PDB file of C-alpha atoms and ligand atoms in Angstrom:
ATOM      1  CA  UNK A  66       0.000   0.000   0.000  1.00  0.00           C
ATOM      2  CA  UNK A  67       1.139   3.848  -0.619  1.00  0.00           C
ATOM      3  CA  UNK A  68       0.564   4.481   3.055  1.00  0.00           C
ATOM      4  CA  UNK A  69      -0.951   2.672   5.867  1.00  0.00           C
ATOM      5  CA  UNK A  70      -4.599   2.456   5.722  1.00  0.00           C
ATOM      6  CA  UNK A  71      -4.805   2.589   1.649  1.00  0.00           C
ATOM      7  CA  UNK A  72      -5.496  -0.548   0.147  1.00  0.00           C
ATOM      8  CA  UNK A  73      -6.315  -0.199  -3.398  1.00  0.00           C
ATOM      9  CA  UNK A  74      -3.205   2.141  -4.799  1.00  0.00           C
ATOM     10  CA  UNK A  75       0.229   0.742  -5.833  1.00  0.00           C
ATOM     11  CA  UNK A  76       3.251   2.945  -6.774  1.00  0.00           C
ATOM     12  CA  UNK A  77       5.607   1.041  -9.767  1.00  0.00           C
ATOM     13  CA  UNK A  78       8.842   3.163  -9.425  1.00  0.00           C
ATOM     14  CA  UNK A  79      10.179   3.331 -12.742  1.00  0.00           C
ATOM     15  CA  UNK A  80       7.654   1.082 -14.695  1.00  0.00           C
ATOM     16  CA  UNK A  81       7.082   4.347 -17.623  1.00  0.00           C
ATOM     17  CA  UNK A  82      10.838   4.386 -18.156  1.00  0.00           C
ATOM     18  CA  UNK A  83      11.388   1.631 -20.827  1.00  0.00           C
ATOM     19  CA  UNK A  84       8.465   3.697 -22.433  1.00  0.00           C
ATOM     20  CA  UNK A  85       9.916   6.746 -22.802  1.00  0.00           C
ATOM     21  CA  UNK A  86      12.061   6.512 -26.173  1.00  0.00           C
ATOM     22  CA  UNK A  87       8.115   5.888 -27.716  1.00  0.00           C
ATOM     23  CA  UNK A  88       6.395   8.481 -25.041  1.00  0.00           C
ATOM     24  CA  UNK A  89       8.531  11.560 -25.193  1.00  0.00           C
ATOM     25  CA  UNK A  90       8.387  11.847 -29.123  1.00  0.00           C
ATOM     26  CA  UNK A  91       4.546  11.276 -29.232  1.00  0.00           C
ATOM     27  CA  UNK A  92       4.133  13.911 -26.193  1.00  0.00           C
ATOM     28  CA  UNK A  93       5.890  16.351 -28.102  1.00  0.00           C
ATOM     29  CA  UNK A  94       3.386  16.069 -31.554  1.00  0.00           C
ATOM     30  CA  UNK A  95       0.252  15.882 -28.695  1.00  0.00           C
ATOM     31  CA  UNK A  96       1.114  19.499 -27.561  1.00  0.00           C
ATOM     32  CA  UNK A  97       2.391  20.682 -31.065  1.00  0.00           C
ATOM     33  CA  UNK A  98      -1.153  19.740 -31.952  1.00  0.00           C
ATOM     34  CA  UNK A  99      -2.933  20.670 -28.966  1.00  0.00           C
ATOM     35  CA  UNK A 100      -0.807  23.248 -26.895  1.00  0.00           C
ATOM     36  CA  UNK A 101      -1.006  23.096 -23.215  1.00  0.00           C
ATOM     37  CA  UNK A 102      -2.685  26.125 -22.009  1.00  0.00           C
ATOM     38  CA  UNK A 103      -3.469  27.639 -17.982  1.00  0.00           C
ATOM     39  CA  UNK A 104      -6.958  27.002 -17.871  1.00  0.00           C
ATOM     40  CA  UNK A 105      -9.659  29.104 -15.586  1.00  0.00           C
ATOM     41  CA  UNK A 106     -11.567  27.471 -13.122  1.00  0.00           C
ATOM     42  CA  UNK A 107     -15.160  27.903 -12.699  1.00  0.00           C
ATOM     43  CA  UNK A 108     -14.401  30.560  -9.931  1.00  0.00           C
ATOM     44  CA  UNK A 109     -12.179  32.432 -12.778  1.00  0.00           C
ATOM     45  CA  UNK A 110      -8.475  31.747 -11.307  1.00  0.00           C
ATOM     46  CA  UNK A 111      -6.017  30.785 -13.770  1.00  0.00           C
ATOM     47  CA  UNK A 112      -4.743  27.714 -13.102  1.00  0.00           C
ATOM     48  CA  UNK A 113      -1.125  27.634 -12.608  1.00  0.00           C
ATOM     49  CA  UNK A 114      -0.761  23.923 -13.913  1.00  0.00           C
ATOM     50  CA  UNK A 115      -0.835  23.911 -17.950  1.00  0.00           C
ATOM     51  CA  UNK A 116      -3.139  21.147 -19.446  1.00  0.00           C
ATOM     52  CA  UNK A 117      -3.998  19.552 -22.605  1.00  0.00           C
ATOM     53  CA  UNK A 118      -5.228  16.190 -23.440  1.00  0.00           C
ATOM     54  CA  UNK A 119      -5.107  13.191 -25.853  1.00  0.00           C
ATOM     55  CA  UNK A 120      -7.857  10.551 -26.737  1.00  0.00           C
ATOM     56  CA  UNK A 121     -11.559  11.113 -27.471  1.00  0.00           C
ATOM     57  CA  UNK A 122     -12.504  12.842 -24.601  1.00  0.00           C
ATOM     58  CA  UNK A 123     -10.320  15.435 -22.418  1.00  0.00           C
ATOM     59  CA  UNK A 124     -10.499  17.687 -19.011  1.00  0.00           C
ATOM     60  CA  UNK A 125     -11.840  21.123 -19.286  1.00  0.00           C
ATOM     61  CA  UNK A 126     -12.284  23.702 -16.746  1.00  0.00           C
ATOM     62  CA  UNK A 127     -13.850  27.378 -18.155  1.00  0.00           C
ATOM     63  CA  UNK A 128     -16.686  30.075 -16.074  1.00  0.00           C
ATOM     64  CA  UNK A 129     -19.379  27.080 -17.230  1.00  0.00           C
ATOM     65  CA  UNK A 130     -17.617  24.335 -14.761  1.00  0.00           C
ATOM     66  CA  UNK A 131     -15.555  21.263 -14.804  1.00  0.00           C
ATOM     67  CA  UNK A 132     -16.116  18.386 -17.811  1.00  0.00           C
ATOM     68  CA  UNK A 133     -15.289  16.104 -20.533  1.00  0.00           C
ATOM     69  CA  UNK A 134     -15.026  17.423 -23.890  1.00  0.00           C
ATOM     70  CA  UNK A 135     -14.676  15.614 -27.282  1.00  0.00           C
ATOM     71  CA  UNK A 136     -13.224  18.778 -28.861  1.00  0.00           C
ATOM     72  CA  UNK A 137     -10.350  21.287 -27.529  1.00  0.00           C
ATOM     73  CA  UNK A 138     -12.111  24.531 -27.013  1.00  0.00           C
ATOM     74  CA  UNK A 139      -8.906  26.106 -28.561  1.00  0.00           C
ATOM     75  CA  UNK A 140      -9.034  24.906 -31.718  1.00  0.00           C
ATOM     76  CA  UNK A 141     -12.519  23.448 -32.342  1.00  0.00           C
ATOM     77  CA  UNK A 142     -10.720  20.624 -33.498  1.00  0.00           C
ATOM     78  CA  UNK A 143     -10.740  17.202 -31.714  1.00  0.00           C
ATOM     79  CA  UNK A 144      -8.603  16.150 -29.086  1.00  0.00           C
ATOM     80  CA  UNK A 145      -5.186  14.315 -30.989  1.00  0.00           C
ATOM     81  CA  UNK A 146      -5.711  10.965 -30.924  1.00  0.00           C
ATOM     82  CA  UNK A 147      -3.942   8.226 -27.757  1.00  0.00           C
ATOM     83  CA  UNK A 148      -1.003   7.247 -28.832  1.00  0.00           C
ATOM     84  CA  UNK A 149      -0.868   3.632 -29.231  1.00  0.00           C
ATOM     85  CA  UNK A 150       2.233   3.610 -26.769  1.00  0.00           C
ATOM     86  CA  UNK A 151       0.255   5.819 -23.753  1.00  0.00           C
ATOM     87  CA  UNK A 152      -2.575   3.039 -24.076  1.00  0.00           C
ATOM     88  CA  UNK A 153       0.234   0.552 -23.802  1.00  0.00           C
ATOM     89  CA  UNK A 154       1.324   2.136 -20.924  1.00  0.00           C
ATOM     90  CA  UNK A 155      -1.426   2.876 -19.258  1.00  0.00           C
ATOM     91  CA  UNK A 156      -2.868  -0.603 -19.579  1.00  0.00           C
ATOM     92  CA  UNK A 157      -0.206  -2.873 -18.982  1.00  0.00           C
ATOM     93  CA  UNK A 158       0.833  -0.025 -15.193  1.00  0.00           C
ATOM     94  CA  UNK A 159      -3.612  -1.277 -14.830  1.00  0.00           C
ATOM     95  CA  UNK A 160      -2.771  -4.961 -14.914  1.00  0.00           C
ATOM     96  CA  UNK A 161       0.045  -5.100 -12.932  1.00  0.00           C
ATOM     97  CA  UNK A 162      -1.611  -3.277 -10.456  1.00  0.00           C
ATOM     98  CA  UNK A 163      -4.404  -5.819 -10.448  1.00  0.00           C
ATOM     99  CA  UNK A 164      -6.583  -3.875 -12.666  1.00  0.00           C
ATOM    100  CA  UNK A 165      -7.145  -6.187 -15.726  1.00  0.00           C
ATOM    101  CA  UNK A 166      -9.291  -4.612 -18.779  1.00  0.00           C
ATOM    102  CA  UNK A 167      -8.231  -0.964 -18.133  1.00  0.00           C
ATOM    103  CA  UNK A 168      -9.663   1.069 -21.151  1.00  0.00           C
ATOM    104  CA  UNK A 169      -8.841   4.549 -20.677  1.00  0.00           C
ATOM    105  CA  UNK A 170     -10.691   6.940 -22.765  1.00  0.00           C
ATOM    106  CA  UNK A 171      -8.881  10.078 -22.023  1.00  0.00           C
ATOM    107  CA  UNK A 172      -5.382  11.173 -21.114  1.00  0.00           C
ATOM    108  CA  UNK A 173      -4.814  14.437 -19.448  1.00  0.00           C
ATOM    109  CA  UNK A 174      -1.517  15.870 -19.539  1.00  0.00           C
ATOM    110  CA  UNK A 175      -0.417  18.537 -16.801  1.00  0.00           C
ATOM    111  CA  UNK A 176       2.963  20.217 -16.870  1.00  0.00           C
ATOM    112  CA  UNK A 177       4.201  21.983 -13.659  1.00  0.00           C
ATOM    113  CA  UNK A 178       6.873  24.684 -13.881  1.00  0.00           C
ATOM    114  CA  UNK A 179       8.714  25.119 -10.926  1.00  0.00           C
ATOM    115  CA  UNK A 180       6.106  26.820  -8.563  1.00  0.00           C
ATOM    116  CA  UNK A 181       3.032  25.007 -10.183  1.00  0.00           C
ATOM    117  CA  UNK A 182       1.020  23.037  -7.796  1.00  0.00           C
ATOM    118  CA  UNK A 183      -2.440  21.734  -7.242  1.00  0.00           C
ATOM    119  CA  UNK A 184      -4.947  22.032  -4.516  1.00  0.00           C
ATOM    120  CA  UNK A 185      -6.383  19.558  -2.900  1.00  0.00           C
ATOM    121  CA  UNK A 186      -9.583  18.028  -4.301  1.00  0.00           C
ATOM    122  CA  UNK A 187     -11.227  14.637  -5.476  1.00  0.00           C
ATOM    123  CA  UNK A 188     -11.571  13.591  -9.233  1.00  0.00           C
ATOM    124  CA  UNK A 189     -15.441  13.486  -9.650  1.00  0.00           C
ATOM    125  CA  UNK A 190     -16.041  14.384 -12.962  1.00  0.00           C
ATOM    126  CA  UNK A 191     -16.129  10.554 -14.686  1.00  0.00           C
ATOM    127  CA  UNK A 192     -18.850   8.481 -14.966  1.00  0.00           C
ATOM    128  CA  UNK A 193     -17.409   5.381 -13.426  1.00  0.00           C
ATOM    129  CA  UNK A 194     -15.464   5.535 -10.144  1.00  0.00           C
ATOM    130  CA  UNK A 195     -14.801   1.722  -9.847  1.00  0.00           C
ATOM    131  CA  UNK A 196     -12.178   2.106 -13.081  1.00  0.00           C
ATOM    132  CA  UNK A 197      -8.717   3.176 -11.736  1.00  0.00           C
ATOM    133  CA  UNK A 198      -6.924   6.330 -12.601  1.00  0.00           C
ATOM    134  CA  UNK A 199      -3.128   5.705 -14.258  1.00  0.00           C
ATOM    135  CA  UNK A 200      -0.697   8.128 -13.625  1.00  0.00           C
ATOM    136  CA  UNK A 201       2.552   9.043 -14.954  1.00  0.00           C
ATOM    137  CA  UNK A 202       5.136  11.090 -13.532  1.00  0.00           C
ATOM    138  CA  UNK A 203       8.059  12.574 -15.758  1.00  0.00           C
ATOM    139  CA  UNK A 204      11.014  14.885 -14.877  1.00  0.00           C
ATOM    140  CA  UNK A 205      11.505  17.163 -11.729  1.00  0.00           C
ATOM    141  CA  UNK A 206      10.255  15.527  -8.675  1.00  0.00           C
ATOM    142  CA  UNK A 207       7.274  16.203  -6.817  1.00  0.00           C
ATOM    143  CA  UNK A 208       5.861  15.991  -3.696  1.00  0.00           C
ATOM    144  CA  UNK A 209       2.323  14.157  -4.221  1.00  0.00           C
ATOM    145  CA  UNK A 210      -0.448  14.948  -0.948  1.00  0.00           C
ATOM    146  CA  UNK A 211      -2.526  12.124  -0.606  1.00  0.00           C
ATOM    147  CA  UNK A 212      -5.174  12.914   1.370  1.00  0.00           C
ATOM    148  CA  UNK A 213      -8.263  11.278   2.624  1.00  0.00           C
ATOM    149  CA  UNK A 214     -12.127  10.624   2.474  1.00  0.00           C
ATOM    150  CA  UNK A 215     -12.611  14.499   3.928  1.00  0.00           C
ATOM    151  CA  UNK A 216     -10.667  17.503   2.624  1.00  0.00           C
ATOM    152  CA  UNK A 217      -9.516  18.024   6.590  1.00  0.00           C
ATOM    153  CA  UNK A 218      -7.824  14.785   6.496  1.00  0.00           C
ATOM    154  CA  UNK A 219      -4.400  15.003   7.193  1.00  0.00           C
ATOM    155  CA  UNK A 220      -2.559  14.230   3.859  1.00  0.00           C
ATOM    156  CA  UNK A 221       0.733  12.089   3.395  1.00  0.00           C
ATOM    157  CA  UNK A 222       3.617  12.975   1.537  1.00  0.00           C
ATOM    158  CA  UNK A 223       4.725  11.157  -1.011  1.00  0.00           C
ATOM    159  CA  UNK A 224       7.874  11.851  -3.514  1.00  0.00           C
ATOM    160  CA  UNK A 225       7.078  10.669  -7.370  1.00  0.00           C
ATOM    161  CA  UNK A 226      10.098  10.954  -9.741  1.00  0.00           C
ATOM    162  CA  UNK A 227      10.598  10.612 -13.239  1.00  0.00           C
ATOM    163  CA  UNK A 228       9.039   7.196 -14.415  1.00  0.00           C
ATOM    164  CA  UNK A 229       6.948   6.919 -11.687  1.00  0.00           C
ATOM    165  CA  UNK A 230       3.623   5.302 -12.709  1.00  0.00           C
ATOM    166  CA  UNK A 231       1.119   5.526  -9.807  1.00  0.00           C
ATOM    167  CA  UNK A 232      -2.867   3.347 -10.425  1.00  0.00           C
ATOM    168  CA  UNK A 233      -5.290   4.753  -8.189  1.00  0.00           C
ATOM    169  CA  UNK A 234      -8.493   2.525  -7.552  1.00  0.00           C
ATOM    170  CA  UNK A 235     -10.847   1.008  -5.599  1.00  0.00           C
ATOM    171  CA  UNK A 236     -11.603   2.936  -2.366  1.00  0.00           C
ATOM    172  CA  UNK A 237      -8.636   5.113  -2.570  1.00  0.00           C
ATOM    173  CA  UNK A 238      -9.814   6.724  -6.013  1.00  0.00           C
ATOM    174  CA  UNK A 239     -12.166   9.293  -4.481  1.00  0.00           C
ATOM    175  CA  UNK A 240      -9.435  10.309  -1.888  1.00  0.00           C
ATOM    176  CA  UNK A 241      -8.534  13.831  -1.637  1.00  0.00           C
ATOM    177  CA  UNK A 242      -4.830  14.963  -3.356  1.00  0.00           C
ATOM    178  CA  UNK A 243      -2.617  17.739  -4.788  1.00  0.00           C
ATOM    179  CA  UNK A 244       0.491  18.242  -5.710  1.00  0.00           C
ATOM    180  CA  UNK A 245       3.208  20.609  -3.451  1.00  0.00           C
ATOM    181  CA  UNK A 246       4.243  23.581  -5.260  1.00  0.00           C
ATOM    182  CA  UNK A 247       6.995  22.606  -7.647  1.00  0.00           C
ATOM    183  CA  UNK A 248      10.690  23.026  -6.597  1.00  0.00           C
ATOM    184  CA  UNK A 249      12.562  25.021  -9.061  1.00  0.00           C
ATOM    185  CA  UNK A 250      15.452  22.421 -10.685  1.00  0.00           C
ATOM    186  CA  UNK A 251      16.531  20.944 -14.288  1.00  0.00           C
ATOM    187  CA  UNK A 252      15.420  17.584 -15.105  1.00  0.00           C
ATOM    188  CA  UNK A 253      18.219  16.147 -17.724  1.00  0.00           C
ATOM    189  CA  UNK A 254      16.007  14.847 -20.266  1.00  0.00           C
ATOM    190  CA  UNK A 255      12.452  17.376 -19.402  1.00  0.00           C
ATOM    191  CA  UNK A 256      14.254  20.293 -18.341  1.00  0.00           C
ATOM    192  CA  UNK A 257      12.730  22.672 -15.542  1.00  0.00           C
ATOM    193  CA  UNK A 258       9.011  20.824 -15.675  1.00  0.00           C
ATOM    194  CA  UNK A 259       7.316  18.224 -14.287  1.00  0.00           C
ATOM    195  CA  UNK A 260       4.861  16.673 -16.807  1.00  0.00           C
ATOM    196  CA  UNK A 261       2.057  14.083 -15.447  1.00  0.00           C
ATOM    197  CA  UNK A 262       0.158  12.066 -17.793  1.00  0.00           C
ATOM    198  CA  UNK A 263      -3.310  11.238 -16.383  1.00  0.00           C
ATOM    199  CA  UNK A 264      -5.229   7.849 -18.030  1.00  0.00           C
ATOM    200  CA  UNK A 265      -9.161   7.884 -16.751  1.00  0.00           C
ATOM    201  CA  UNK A 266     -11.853   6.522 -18.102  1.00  0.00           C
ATOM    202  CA  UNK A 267     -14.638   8.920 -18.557  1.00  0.00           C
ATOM    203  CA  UNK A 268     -17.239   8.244 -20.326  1.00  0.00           C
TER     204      UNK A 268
HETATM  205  C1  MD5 B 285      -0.808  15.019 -10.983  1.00  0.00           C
HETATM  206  N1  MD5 B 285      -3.178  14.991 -11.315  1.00  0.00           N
HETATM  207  O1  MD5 B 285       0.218  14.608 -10.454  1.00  0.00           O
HETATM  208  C2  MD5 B 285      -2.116  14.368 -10.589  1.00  0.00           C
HETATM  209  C3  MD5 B 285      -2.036  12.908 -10.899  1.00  0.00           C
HETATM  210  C4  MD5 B 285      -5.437  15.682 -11.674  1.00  0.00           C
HETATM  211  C5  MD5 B 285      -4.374  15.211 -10.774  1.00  0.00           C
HETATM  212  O2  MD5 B 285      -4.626  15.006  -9.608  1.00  0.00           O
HETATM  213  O3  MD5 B 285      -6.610  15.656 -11.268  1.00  0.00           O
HETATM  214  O4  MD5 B 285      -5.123  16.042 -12.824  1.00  0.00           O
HETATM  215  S1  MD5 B 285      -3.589  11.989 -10.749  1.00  0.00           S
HETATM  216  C6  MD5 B 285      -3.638  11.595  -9.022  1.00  0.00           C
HETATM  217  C7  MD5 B 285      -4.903  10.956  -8.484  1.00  0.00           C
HETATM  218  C8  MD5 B 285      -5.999  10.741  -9.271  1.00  0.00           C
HETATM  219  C9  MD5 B 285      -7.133  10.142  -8.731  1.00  0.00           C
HETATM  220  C10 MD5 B 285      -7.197   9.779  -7.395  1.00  0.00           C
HETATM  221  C11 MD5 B 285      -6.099  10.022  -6.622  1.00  0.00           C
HETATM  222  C12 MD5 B 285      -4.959  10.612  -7.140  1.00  0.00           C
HETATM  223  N2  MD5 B 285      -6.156   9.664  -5.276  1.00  0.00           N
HETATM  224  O5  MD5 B 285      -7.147   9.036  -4.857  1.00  0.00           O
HETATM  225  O6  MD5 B 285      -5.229  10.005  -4.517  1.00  0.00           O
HETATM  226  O7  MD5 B 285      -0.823  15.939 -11.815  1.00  0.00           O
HETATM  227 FE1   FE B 286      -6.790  14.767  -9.390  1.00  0.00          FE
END
């Protein structure tokens, strides 16, 4: 377990790096097609994480709320397409995790600069909360909160690195969690960023 108490998560140091020759190269033609962009939240702060998305659905925040969207508000356009590679990925971190049959149907990728963090809150906006949520930590560390069923739970501290792949399910997938404000460094392959990629199934 990722901390006493949790049950459902597991952590796989390292399992994205073999990946990452196939990963990197498709993550940069995702946000040549789709740049990442500091979205408003329905209150109408700019968020200070940048986001875009791959697959047929992806994240949106704007003054009308929080949702899944089949085309990037940007462009008009759809969302590019999953890479073949981030499906790979993301299903093969699911089964070794114990979550067999794993269809993600959207990928949101966040990229911290240093500074860049994320409050605390609970990921309520897909339709199925018994699939597990894949994610994928590359570059400059970070220090992931991982909170619990309340927002005044005290939350646990826990470092994720580069290659870090981290499945969230079963009762711990409605837990409160952020991300500490992002230490200022230089990653040797990323550079001064920390990029997540986050595999959900939405729809
Ligand atoms: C990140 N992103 O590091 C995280 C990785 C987000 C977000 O939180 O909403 O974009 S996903 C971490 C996660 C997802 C679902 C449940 C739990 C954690 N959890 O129960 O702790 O950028
Ligand atoms: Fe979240």
């Amino acid at each position: 377990p990722l901390v006493p108490g949790s049950s459902a998560s597991i952590l796989l140091r390292g399992f994205a790096l073999p990946y990452l020759d196939e990963v990197l190269p498709a993550l940069d033609a995702i946000v040549l097609a789709a740049p990442l962009r500091h979205m408003a939240t329905p209150g109408g702060l700019r968020m200070s994480v940048a986001m875009s998305n791959c697959g047929p659905l992806g994240w949106v925040t704007d003054g009308r709320g929080y949702r899944y969207a089949r085309l990037d508000p940007a462009s008009g356009l759809p969302w590019p397409p999953m890479p073949p590679v981030f499906l790979r990925l993301a299903q093969e971190a699911a089964l070794a995790a114990g979550y067999p049959g794993f269809v993600p149907d959207a990928c949101l990728v966040n990229r911290y600069a240093p500074g860049a963090r994320m409050a605390l809150h609970q990921d309520r906006d897909e339709c199925d909360f018994n699939a597990p949520i894949v994610s994928v930590s590359l570059g400059l560390p970070a220090i992931f909160l991982f909170g619990g069923a309340e927002r005044a739970d005290k939350a646990a501290r826990i470092g994720l690195l580069h290659g870090d792949v981290v499945v969230w399910g079963g009762a711990d997938r409605l837990r409160f969690h952020g991300v500490a404000p992002l230490k200022e460094g230089e990653h040797a392959v990323l550079g001064a960023q920390r990029i997540n990629l986050t595999f959900r199934k939405a729809a």
